[in-house]
Tab-separated table of C-alpha atoms in Angstrom:
chain	number	residue	atom	x	y	z
A	17	MET	CA	152.622	138.620	74.089
A	18	THR	CA	150.977	138.357	77.488
A	19	THR	CA	152.548	136.132	80.154
A	20	LYS	CA	149.651	133.636	79.508
A	21	GLN	CA	150.377	133.568	75.776
A	22	GLU	CA	154.046	133.017	76.424
A	23	GLU	CA	153.159	129.997	78.581
A	24	THR	CA	150.918	128.712	75.847
A	25	VAL	CA	153.715	129.123	73.239
A	26	LYS	CA	156.132	127.235	75.485
A	27	ALA	CA	153.559	124.340	75.734
A	28	PHE	CA	153.186	124.305	72.018
A	29	GLN	CA	156.895	124.047	71.609
A	30	GLU	CA	157.174	121.201	74.081
A	31	ARG	CA	154.188	119.173	72.931
A	32	MET	CA	153.520	119.693	69.307
A	33	ASP	CA	155.063	117.174	66.826
A	34	TYR	CA	157.303	119.506	64.845
A	35	ASP	CA	158.262	116.848	62.345
A	36	GLU	CA	154.580	116.375	61.576
A	37	LEU	CA	154.104	120.139	61.157
A	38	MET	CA	157.062	120.170	58.764
A	39	ASN	CA	155.674	117.242	56.766
A	40	CYS	CA	153.086	119.547	55.248
A	41	MET	CA	154.446	120.542	51.837
A	42	ARG	CA	152.025	123.388	51.347
A	43	CYS	CA	150.913	121.685	48.079
A	44	GLY	CA	147.262	122.486	48.482
A	45	PHE	CA	145.824	118.963	47.773
A	46	CYS	CA	143.848	119.321	50.983
A	47	LEU	CA	142.071	122.520	49.984
A	48	PRO	CA	139.224	121.022	47.874
A	49	ALA	CA	138.676	118.402	50.517
A	50	CYS	CA	138.146	121.052	53.310
A	51	PRO	CA	134.518	122.060	53.961
A	52	THR	CA	135.386	125.216	55.875
A	53	TYR	CA	137.833	126.317	53.143
A	54	GLY	CA	135.014	126.170	50.678
A	55	GLU	CA	132.430	127.662	52.875
A	56	THR	CA	134.551	130.699	53.734
A	57	ASP	CA	135.172	131.620	50.139
A	58	GLN	CA	138.597	129.939	50.077
A	59	ASN	CA	139.970	131.619	53.186
A	60	GLU	CA	143.527	130.161	53.526
A	61	ALA	CA	143.415	130.379	57.330
A	62	ALA	CA	140.379	128.160	57.322
A	63	SER	CA	142.078	125.363	55.521
A	64	PRO	CA	144.209	122.480	56.835
A	65	ARG	CA	147.274	123.942	55.192
A	66	GLY	CA	146.587	127.278	56.749
A	67	ARG	CA	145.861	125.937	60.195
A	68	ILE	CA	149.104	123.922	60.181
A	69	ALA	CA	150.900	127.091	59.127
A	70	LEU	CA	149.300	128.957	62.110
A	71	MET	CA	150.356	126.115	64.499
A	72	LYS	CA	153.915	126.198	63.187
A	73	ALA	CA	154.031	129.965	63.525
A	74	VAL	CA	153.047	129.631	67.198
A	75	VAL	CA	155.688	127.023	67.804
A	76	ASP	CA	158.289	129.226	66.040
A	77	GLY	CA	157.254	132.142	68.283
A	78	LYS	CA	156.240	134.196	65.203
A	79	LYS	CA	152.505	134.346	66.193
A	80	ALA	CA	150.745	134.773	69.508
A	81	PRO	CA	148.059	132.059	70.262
A	82	ASP	CA	145.440	134.757	70.373
A	83	GLU	CA	141.644	134.738	69.876
A	84	ASP	CA	141.945	134.733	66.045
A	85	PHE	CA	144.228	131.598	66.272
A	86	GLU	CA	141.817	129.767	68.610
A	87	ARG	CA	138.797	130.832	66.414
A	88	GLN	CA	140.407	129.208	63.363
A	89	LEU	CA	141.154	125.973	65.202
A	90	ASN	CA	137.565	125.867	66.515
A	91	LEU	CA	136.051	126.631	63.200
A	92	CYS	CA	137.646	123.259	61.928
A	93	LEU	CA	135.155	120.394	61.888
A	94	GLY	CA	137.832	117.839	62.623
A	95	CYS	CA	136.420	115.705	59.750
A	96	ARG	CA	139.998	114.750	58.628
A	97	ALA	CA	138.987	114.682	54.946
A	98	CYS	CA	142.400	116.311	54.407
A	99	GLU	CA	144.265	113.274	55.436
A	100	PRO	CA	143.318	110.900	52.578
A	101	ALA	CA	143.999	113.780	50.241
A	102	CYS	CA	147.459	114.531	51.574
A	103	PRO	CA	150.313	113.020	49.545
A	104	SER	CA	152.689	113.406	52.519
A	105	GLY	CA	150.277	111.588	54.905
A	106	VAL	CA	150.221	114.402	57.455
A	107	LYS	CA	148.249	113.364	60.484
A	108	TYR	CA	146.333	116.638	60.740
A	109	GLY	CA	143.710	115.291	63.167
A	110	HIS	CA	146.505	114.352	65.812
A	111	LEU	CA	147.892	117.916	65.383
A	112	LEU	CA	144.482	119.562	65.808
A	113	GLU	CA	143.642	117.479	68.919
A	114	GLU	CA	146.948	118.369	70.597
A	115	ALA	CA	146.674	122.073	69.784
A	116	ARG	CA	143.176	122.210	71.189
A	117	ASP	CA	144.220	120.417	74.311
A	118	ILE	CA	146.987	122.876	74.906
A	119	LEU	CA	144.685	125.872	74.369
A	120	ASN	CA	142.101	124.428	76.752
A	121	GLU	CA	144.737	123.889	79.467
A	122	HIS	CA	146.065	127.423	79.233
A	123	LYS	CA	142.883	129.294	78.560
A	124	LYS	CA	141.331	131.452	81.310
A	125	GLN	CA	137.721	130.447	80.966
A	126	SER	CA	134.676	132.129	82.449
A	127	LEU	CA	133.023	130.459	85.456
A	128	PRO	CA	129.926	129.471	83.431
A	129	ALA	CA	132.113	127.857	80.711
A	130	ARG	CA	134.201	125.986	83.232
A	131	MET	CA	131.019	124.690	85.023
A	132	LEU	CA	129.519	123.616	81.617
A	133	ARG	CA	132.554	121.801	80.473
A	134	LYS	CA	132.978	120.093	83.847
A	135	THR	CA	129.279	119.033	83.865
A	136	VAL	CA	129.397	117.603	80.292
A	137	PHE	CA	132.857	116.161	80.119
A	138	ASP	CA	133.399	114.984	83.715
A	139	GLY	CA	129.921	114.758	85.265
A	140	LEU	CA	127.863	113.267	82.422
A	141	PHE	CA	129.449	111.384	79.583
A	142	PRO	CA	131.858	109.165	81.572
A	143	HIS	CA	128.974	107.859	83.701
A	144	GLN	CA	126.508	105.572	81.925
A	145	SER	CA	124.114	105.743	84.931
A	146	ARG	CA	123.822	109.553	84.545
A	147	MET	CA	123.422	109.198	80.794
A	148	ARG	CA	120.520	106.887	81.450
A	149	SER	CA	118.972	109.383	83.896
A	150	VAL	CA	119.093	112.062	81.201
A	151	ASN	CA	117.610	109.470	78.744
A	152	ASN	CA	114.790	108.779	81.210
A	153	MET	CA	113.974	112.490	81.504
A	154	LEU	CA	113.751	112.733	77.703
A	155	TRP	CA	111.492	109.689	77.621
A	156	LEU	CA	109.239	111.333	80.205
A	157	TYR	CA	109.260	114.496	78.233
A	158	GLN	CA	108.075	112.658	75.133
A	159	LYS	CA	105.595	110.307	76.791
A	160	SER	CA	104.006	112.603	79.446
A	161	GLY	CA	102.537	115.016	76.972
A	162	LEU	CA	104.930	117.767	77.881
A	163	GLN	CA	106.568	117.707	74.481
A	164	LYS	CA	103.238	118.532	72.840
A	165	VAL	CA	102.625	121.342	75.318
A	166	VAL	CA	106.092	122.864	74.691
A	167	ARG	CA	105.669	122.625	70.928
A	168	GLY	CA	102.202	124.133	71.100
A	169	THR	CA	103.390	127.087	73.102
A	170	LYS	CA	106.310	127.604	70.675
A	171	LEU	CA	108.712	128.094	73.587
A	172	LEU	CA	111.357	126.297	71.549
A	173	ASN	CA	111.414	129.267	69.219
A	174	ILE	CA	113.333	131.389	71.752
A	175	MET	CA	116.126	128.809	72.037
A	176	PRO	CA	119.474	129.796	70.476
A	177	GLY	CA	120.688	128.443	67.122
A	178	GLU	CA	118.843	125.427	65.701
A	179	MET	CA	117.934	123.896	69.069
A	180	ALA	CA	114.194	123.931	68.180
A	181	THR	CA	114.885	121.997	64.962
A	182	MET	CA	117.100	119.531	66.893
A	183	GLU	CA	114.321	118.919	69.366
A	184	ARG	CA	112.024	118.008	66.576
A	185	VAL	CA	114.388	115.335	65.211
A	186	LEU	CA	115.032	113.554	68.530
A	187	PRO	CA	114.525	109.721	68.055
A	188	GLU	CA	111.851	107.933	69.966
A	189	ILE	CA	113.474	107.429	73.376
A	190	ALA	CA	113.624	103.989	75.003
A	191	SER	CA	111.809	103.600	78.284
A	192	PRO	CA	113.570	103.116	81.691
A	193	LYS	CA	112.299	99.495	81.750
A	194	GLU	CA	113.888	98.837	78.276
A	195	LEU	CA	117.279	100.303	79.406
A	196	LYS	CA	117.427	98.020	82.413
A	197	ASN	CA	117.090	94.828	80.354
A	198	ARG	CA	120.181	95.209	78.148
A	199	PRO	CA	121.614	91.901	76.855
A	200	ARG	CA	125.181	90.825	77.824
A	201	HIS	CA	125.678	87.683	75.767
A	202	ILE	CA	124.077	86.520	72.485
A	203	LYS	CA	124.521	83.329	70.644
A	204	PRO	CA	123.383	82.598	67.020
A	205	ALA	CA	120.944	79.822	66.313
A	206	GLY	CA	123.452	78.102	63.914
A	207	THR	CA	127.170	77.813	63.622
A	208	VAL	CA	129.335	80.508	65.301
A	209	LYS	CA	131.497	82.162	62.609
A	210	LYS	CA	133.102	84.687	64.902
A	211	LYS	CA	133.107	85.655	68.528
A	212	VAL	CA	132.951	89.400	68.864
A	213	ALA	CA	132.569	92.039	71.533
A	214	PHE	CA	130.132	94.899	71.000
A	215	PHE	CA	131.111	98.446	71.986
A	216	SER	CA	127.682	99.747	72.935
A	217	GLY	CA	128.651	103.347	73.495
A	218	CYS	CA	127.019	105.980	75.757
A	219	LEU	CA	124.562	107.807	73.474
A	220	MET	CA	124.130	104.676	71.281
A	221	ASP	CA	123.008	102.585	74.246
A	222	THR	CA	120.552	105.222	75.506
A	223	MET	CA	119.176	107.701	73.010
A	224	PHE	CA	119.820	105.277	70.122
A	225	MET	CA	119.204	102.068	71.995
A	226	LYS	CA	116.961	100.593	69.252
A	227	THR	CA	119.836	101.001	66.673
A	228	ASN	CA	122.056	98.999	69.144
A	229	ASP	CA	119.290	96.337	69.193
A	230	SER	CA	119.310	96.359	65.395
A	231	THR	CA	123.175	95.889	65.459
A	232	LEU	CA	122.936	92.851	67.830
A	233	TYR	CA	120.166	91.322	65.691
A	234	LEU	CA	122.264	91.661	62.559
A	235	LEU	CA	125.446	90.243	64.184
A	236	GLU	CA	123.396	87.183	65.391
A	237	LYS	CA	122.082	86.749	61.868
A	238	ALA	CA	125.580	86.952	60.485
A	239	GLY	CA	126.627	84.121	62.762
A	240	CYS	CA	128.399	86.012	65.592
A	241	GLU	CA	128.503	85.109	69.248
A	242	VAL	CA	128.348	88.507	70.847
A	243	VAL	CA	129.519	89.622	74.313
A	244	ILE	CA	128.830	93.123	75.624
A	245	PRO	CA	131.229	93.986	78.524
A	246	GLN	CA	129.307	95.583	81.312
A	247	SER	CA	132.216	97.755	82.649
A	248	GLN	CA	132.781	99.539	79.298
A	249	ASN	CA	132.180	103.251	79.204
A	250	CYS	CA	132.135	106.311	76.883
A	251	CYS	CA	134.900	106.051	74.136
A	252	GLY	CA	136.237	109.541	74.836
A	253	ALA	CA	135.900	110.859	71.328
A	254	LEU	CA	134.050	113.991	72.393
A	255	HIS	CA	136.759	114.682	75.017
A	256	ALA	CA	139.662	114.086	72.670
A	257	HIS	CA	138.226	116.412	70.076
A	258	SER	CA	137.390	119.176	72.587
A	259	GLY	CA	140.656	119.643	74.406
A	260	GLU	CA	139.963	117.173	77.257
A	261	LYS	CA	142.745	114.692	76.306
A	262	GLU	CA	143.601	113.458	79.769
A	263	THR	CA	140.014	112.367	80.428
A	264	ALA	CA	139.917	110.789	77.029
A	265	LYS	CA	143.018	108.666	78.034
A	266	GLU	CA	141.330	107.595	81.322
A	267	LEU	CA	138.222	106.490	79.442
A	268	ALA	CA	140.418	104.629	76.955
A	269	LYS	CA	142.153	102.779	79.677
A	270	LYS	CA	138.863	101.711	81.344
A	271	ASN	CA	137.604	100.407	77.919
A	272	ILE	CA	140.772	98.496	77.249
A	273	ARG	CA	140.618	96.935	80.633
A	274	ALA	CA	136.939	95.936	80.083
A	275	PHE	CA	137.529	94.369	76.629
A	276	GLU	CA	140.782	92.656	77.105
A	277	GLU	CA	139.212	90.206	79.453
A	278	GLU	CA	137.177	88.900	76.490
A	279	GLN	CA	138.825	86.478	74.079
A	280	VAL	CA	137.166	87.734	70.910
A	281	ASP	CA	138.002	88.050	67.113
A	282	TYR	CA	136.774	91.504	66.749
A	283	ILE	CA	135.505	94.599	68.697
A	284	ILE	CA	132.449	95.961	66.883
A	285	SER	CA	131.403	99.639	66.731
A	286	ASN	CA	128.355	100.973	64.956
A	287	ALA	CA	129.188	104.641	65.258
A	288	GLY	CA	131.806	106.148	62.994
A	289	GLY	CA	132.877	108.760	65.475
A	290	CYS	CA	133.376	106.166	68.291
A	291	GLY	CA	135.146	103.692	66.065
A	292	ALA	CA	137.628	106.223	64.807
A	293	LEU	CA	138.897	106.995	68.298
A	294	LEU	CA	138.783	103.301	69.356
A	295	VAL	CA	140.957	102.362	66.479
A	296	GLU	CA	143.429	105.053	67.432
A	297	TYR	CA	143.738	104.199	71.188
A	298	ASP	CA	147.320	103.163	70.354
A	299	HIS	CA	148.037	106.782	69.313
A	300	LEU	CA	146.182	108.230	72.301
A	301	LEU	CA	148.110	106.165	74.702
A	302	GLY	CA	151.305	105.901	72.643
A	303	ASP	CA	153.380	107.833	75.174
A	304	ASP	CA	152.323	105.541	78.114
A	305	PRO	CA	154.771	102.699	78.397
A	306	GLU	CA	152.332	100.699	80.627
A	307	TRP	CA	149.393	101.023	78.205
A	308	LYS	CA	151.010	101.281	74.696
A	309	GLU	CA	151.050	97.594	73.890
A	310	ARG	CA	147.630	96.962	75.392
A	311	ALA	CA	146.273	99.898	73.386
A	312	GLN	CA	147.834	98.403	70.186
A	313	HIS	CA	146.229	95.040	70.826
A	314	PHE	CA	142.811	96.627	71.454
A	315	ALA	CA	142.955	98.942	68.326
A	316	GLY	CA	143.913	96.092	66.176
A	317	LYS	CA	140.685	94.315	66.850
A	318	VAL	CA	138.268	97.242	66.254
A	319	LYS	CA	135.982	96.898	63.221
A	320	ASP	CA	132.979	98.843	61.959
A	321	ILE	CA	129.750	96.824	61.782
A	322	SER	CA	129.404	97.225	58.092
A	323	THR	CA	132.803	95.745	57.405
A	324	VAL	CA	132.057	92.586	59.625
A	325	LEU	CA	128.596	92.155	58.125
A	326	LEU	CA	130.027	92.293	54.628
A	327	GLU	CA	132.772	89.814	55.490
A	328	LEU	CA	130.394	87.268	57.179
A	329	GLY	CA	127.375	87.825	54.958
A	330	LEU	CA	123.748	88.437	55.778
A	331	PRO	CA	120.542	86.495	54.870
A	332	ALA	CA	118.375	87.672	52.019
A	333	MET	CA	117.243	91.393	52.320
A	334	LYS	CA	114.220	93.010	50.809
A	335	LEU	CA	112.368	96.300	51.176
A	336	PRO	CA	109.564	98.102	49.391
A	337	GLU	CA	110.941	99.736	46.272
A	338	GLN	CA	112.662	103.022	47.140
A	339	VAL	CA	115.589	105.258	46.144
A	340	VAL	CA	118.427	105.284	48.689
A	341	THR	CA	121.451	107.471	49.021
A	342	TYR	CA	124.283	107.409	51.477
A	343	GLN	CA	126.082	110.131	53.400
A	344	ASP	CA	129.518	109.155	54.681
A	345	SER	CA	130.362	109.287	58.384
A	346	CYS	CA	133.629	111.380	58.080
A	347	HIS	CA	135.555	109.413	60.600
A	348	LEU	CA	134.353	106.085	59.253
A	349	ARG	CA	135.569	107.044	55.838
A	350	ASN	CA	138.627	109.061	56.641
A	351	VAL	CA	140.041	107.261	59.630
A	352	MET	CA	138.734	103.718	59.465
A	353	GLY	CA	138.703	103.571	55.697
A	354	GLY	CA	135.068	102.400	55.711
A	355	ALA	CA	133.590	103.919	52.566
A	356	ALA	CA	132.871	100.831	50.474
A	357	SER	CA	131.266	98.396	52.819
A	358	PRO	CA	128.094	100.405	53.602
A	359	ARG	CA	127.395	101.017	49.932
A	360	THR	CA	127.929	97.379	49.001
A	361	LEU	CA	125.507	96.274	51.684
A	362	LEU	CA	122.809	98.830	50.575
A	363	LYS	CA	123.143	97.605	47.042
A	364	GLN	CA	122.397	94.019	48.109
A	365	ILE	CA	118.873	94.950	49.304
A	366	GLU	CA	116.169	93.807	46.866
A	367	GLY	CA	113.879	96.744	46.154
A	368	VAL	CA	116.513	99.405	46.753
A	369	THR	CA	117.830	101.572	43.943
A	370	PHE	CA	121.110	103.121	45.205
A	371	ARG	CA	122.048	106.578	43.928
A	372	GLU	CA	125.376	108.071	44.847
A	373	MET	CA	125.127	111.543	46.263
A	374	LYS	CA	127.478	114.251	44.958
A	375	GLU	CA	130.094	115.077	47.638
A	376	ALA	CA	128.800	112.304	49.955
A	377	ASP	CA	132.247	112.270	51.442
A	378	ARG	CA	132.000	115.933	52.578
A	379	CYS	CA	131.105	116.536	56.238
A	380	CYS	CA	127.465	117.196	57.044
A	381	GLY	CA	128.350	119.705	59.696
A	382	SER	CA	127.498	117.625	62.727
A	383	ALA	CA	131.041	116.873	63.953
A	384	GLY	CA	130.369	116.008	67.563
A	385	ILE	CA	129.007	119.166	69.109
A	386	TYR	CA	130.047	121.399	66.301
A	387	ASN	CA	126.372	122.080	65.299
A	388	ILE	CA	125.901	123.424	68.809
A	389	VAL	CA	129.022	125.464	69.312
A	390	GLN	CA	129.389	126.619	65.597
A	391	PRO	CA	125.599	126.720	64.499
A	392	GLU	CA	126.086	129.243	61.696
A	393	MET	CA	128.745	127.306	59.791
A	394	SER	CA	127.051	124.006	60.586
A	395	MET	CA	123.754	125.005	59.066
A	396	GLN	CA	125.566	126.566	56.039
A	397	ILE	CA	127.228	123.194	55.427
A	398	ILE	CA	124.007	121.066	55.878
A	399	ASP	CA	122.099	123.407	53.506
A	400	HIS	CA	124.577	122.748	50.842
A	401	LYS	CA	124.554	119.138	51.582
A	402	MET	CA	120.751	118.958	51.031
A	403	VAL	CA	121.141	120.413	47.612
A	404	HIS	CA	123.057	117.231	46.575
A	405	ALA	CA	120.712	115.007	48.577
A	406	LYS	CA	117.587	116.335	46.792
A	407	ALA	CA	119.316	115.915	43.490
A	408	THR	CA	119.415	112.133	44.023
A	409	GLU	CA	115.589	112.110	44.501
A	410	ALA	CA	116.152	109.584	47.314
A	411	THR	CA	113.420	108.981	49.817
A	412	THR	CA	115.835	107.447	52.320
A	413	ILE	CA	119.158	108.993	53.356
A	414	VAL	CA	121.432	106.504	55.133
A	415	THR	CA	124.340	107.284	57.339
A	416	ALA	CA	126.490	105.455	59.895
A	417	ASN	CA	126.917	107.769	62.928
A	418	PRO	CA	124.353	109.075	65.377
A	419	GLY	CA	125.504	112.739	65.049
A	420	CYS	CA	125.357	112.534	61.284
A	421	LEU	CA	121.850	110.920	61.493
A	422	LEU	CA	120.486	113.782	63.585
A	423	GLN	CA	122.226	116.377	61.335
A	424	MET	CA	120.659	114.868	58.110
A	425	LYS	CA	117.264	114.928	59.950
A	426	VAL	CA	117.884	118.620	60.650
A	427	GLY	CA	118.593	119.148	57.006
A	428	ILE	CA	115.396	117.377	55.979
A	429	GLU	CA	113.427	119.541	58.400
A	430	ARG	CA	115.010	122.758	57.108
A	431	GLU	CA	114.069	121.779	53.587
A	432	GLY	CA	110.490	120.924	54.567
A	433	LEU	CA	110.870	117.364	53.383
A	434	SER	CA	109.897	115.470	56.473
A	435	ASP	CA	106.780	114.015	54.911
A	436	SER	CA	108.604	112.532	51.938
A	437	VAL	CA	112.250	111.777	52.992
A	438	LYS	CA	113.556	110.016	55.964
A	439	ALA	CA	117.121	109.601	57.371
A	440	VAL	CA	118.074	106.234	59.004
A	441	HIS	CA	121.073	104.579	60.431
A	442	ILE	CA	122.354	101.876	58.124
A	443	VAL	CA	121.921	98.982	60.612
A	444	ASP	CA	118.293	99.969	61.186
A	445	LEU	CA	117.590	99.782	57.409
A	446	LEU	CA	119.504	96.479	57.042
A	447	ALA	CA	117.685	94.924	60.006
A	448	ALA	CA	114.327	95.995	58.553
A	449	ALA	CA	115.389	94.504	55.228
A	450	VAL	CA	116.370	91.105	56.790
A	451	ARG	CA	113.012	91.061	58.706
A	452	GLU	CA	111.006	91.877	55.663
A	453	ALA	CA	112.623	89.153	53.596
A	454	GLU	CA	112.093	86.547	56.366
A	455	LYS	CA	108.461	87.599	56.613
A	456	GLU	CA	107.854	87.016	52.933
A	457	ALA	CA	109.592	83.675	53.102
A	458	GLU	CA	107.355	82.384	55.762
A	459	PRO	CA	104.937	79.678	54.558
A	460	VAL	CA	101.376	80.918	54.218
């Protein structure tokens, strides 16, 4: 081993939870649940069991933390579908995040890679004002006519991976004026059933601002008084999953501080990826005596929007007749246990025929920035996903996470189905259904 590898091994020995590594019984129940295991023709190293064995081998000093080791950890989607399948309850996601964080700390990265990571993880996502500046540039790109020019010249075709397809599926970006006028406190017209705080997020309150508006509309209709703390920031999920754990902790502390000032029943998330980290702030800060209890209190209040809407109830919902299917957000399903609520809500919409998609619980290949850093595997996964989506004959594919939404749109584009099939966030569909039912109920 090189000196650098020996230092990395020492860090693995000091920081990895050896009891958790030993909890894996090598039974193989996780194998059918793992997308990369299936997509690599059942390569053992590309499975949760295999990756845990690799981590243990590094801790035991039997394997060097070399490029092959790092490649297998990076190939993992982090979808955590293995966790519900595991009879021993191994917290694979926690092991993966710690291992990636150690590798990132001890890896000698190139100057461009260091600059890119610093720009994205430190310079952009933690700062909502900068996220809004990027949003404003995208809005200008769409509204100025530049987008049409770029598409007409086919410049996007020279971009790497599926960037050209991703550009085509960008949502309609909110204007700078709309971003300035974000609400901070909403009260329902009738009785207040619950007082909640809304975690508006970074991407969700910029690129997907209209979905946040739909969320606030539904919470009001369900009888919620809603507060939106102004000092909240990025949840830190992207950082936690990408080896930037210390930054994730700092972001978590800022959010806890922002929300604990509000006396609320629930903290609402409308993005599965964000919600899954928010609900695990107690684990993220579990080794910090000053923040452990505060993190537990925060995490105990986090709820996904679909769970709360089902609990409180919505007014009548109606849409033009259509077939709808649902693609799970991995983290909503596997971490927050939120598989049933979205489906129940969709089945309550008059005019909707719900058809379950085969392997709807299998990752779509988005996984944060996975579709950018692992484009080949990501596209392989979404292509297989679309086989099952098409089999439902659904004209509407619903999901509950912004990354999943864009990935399903990419799948629709790749299949040439954009004229007949659409992908929508569940709260946008529910909000449209409530508005349609209210419209029909109005006296003529």
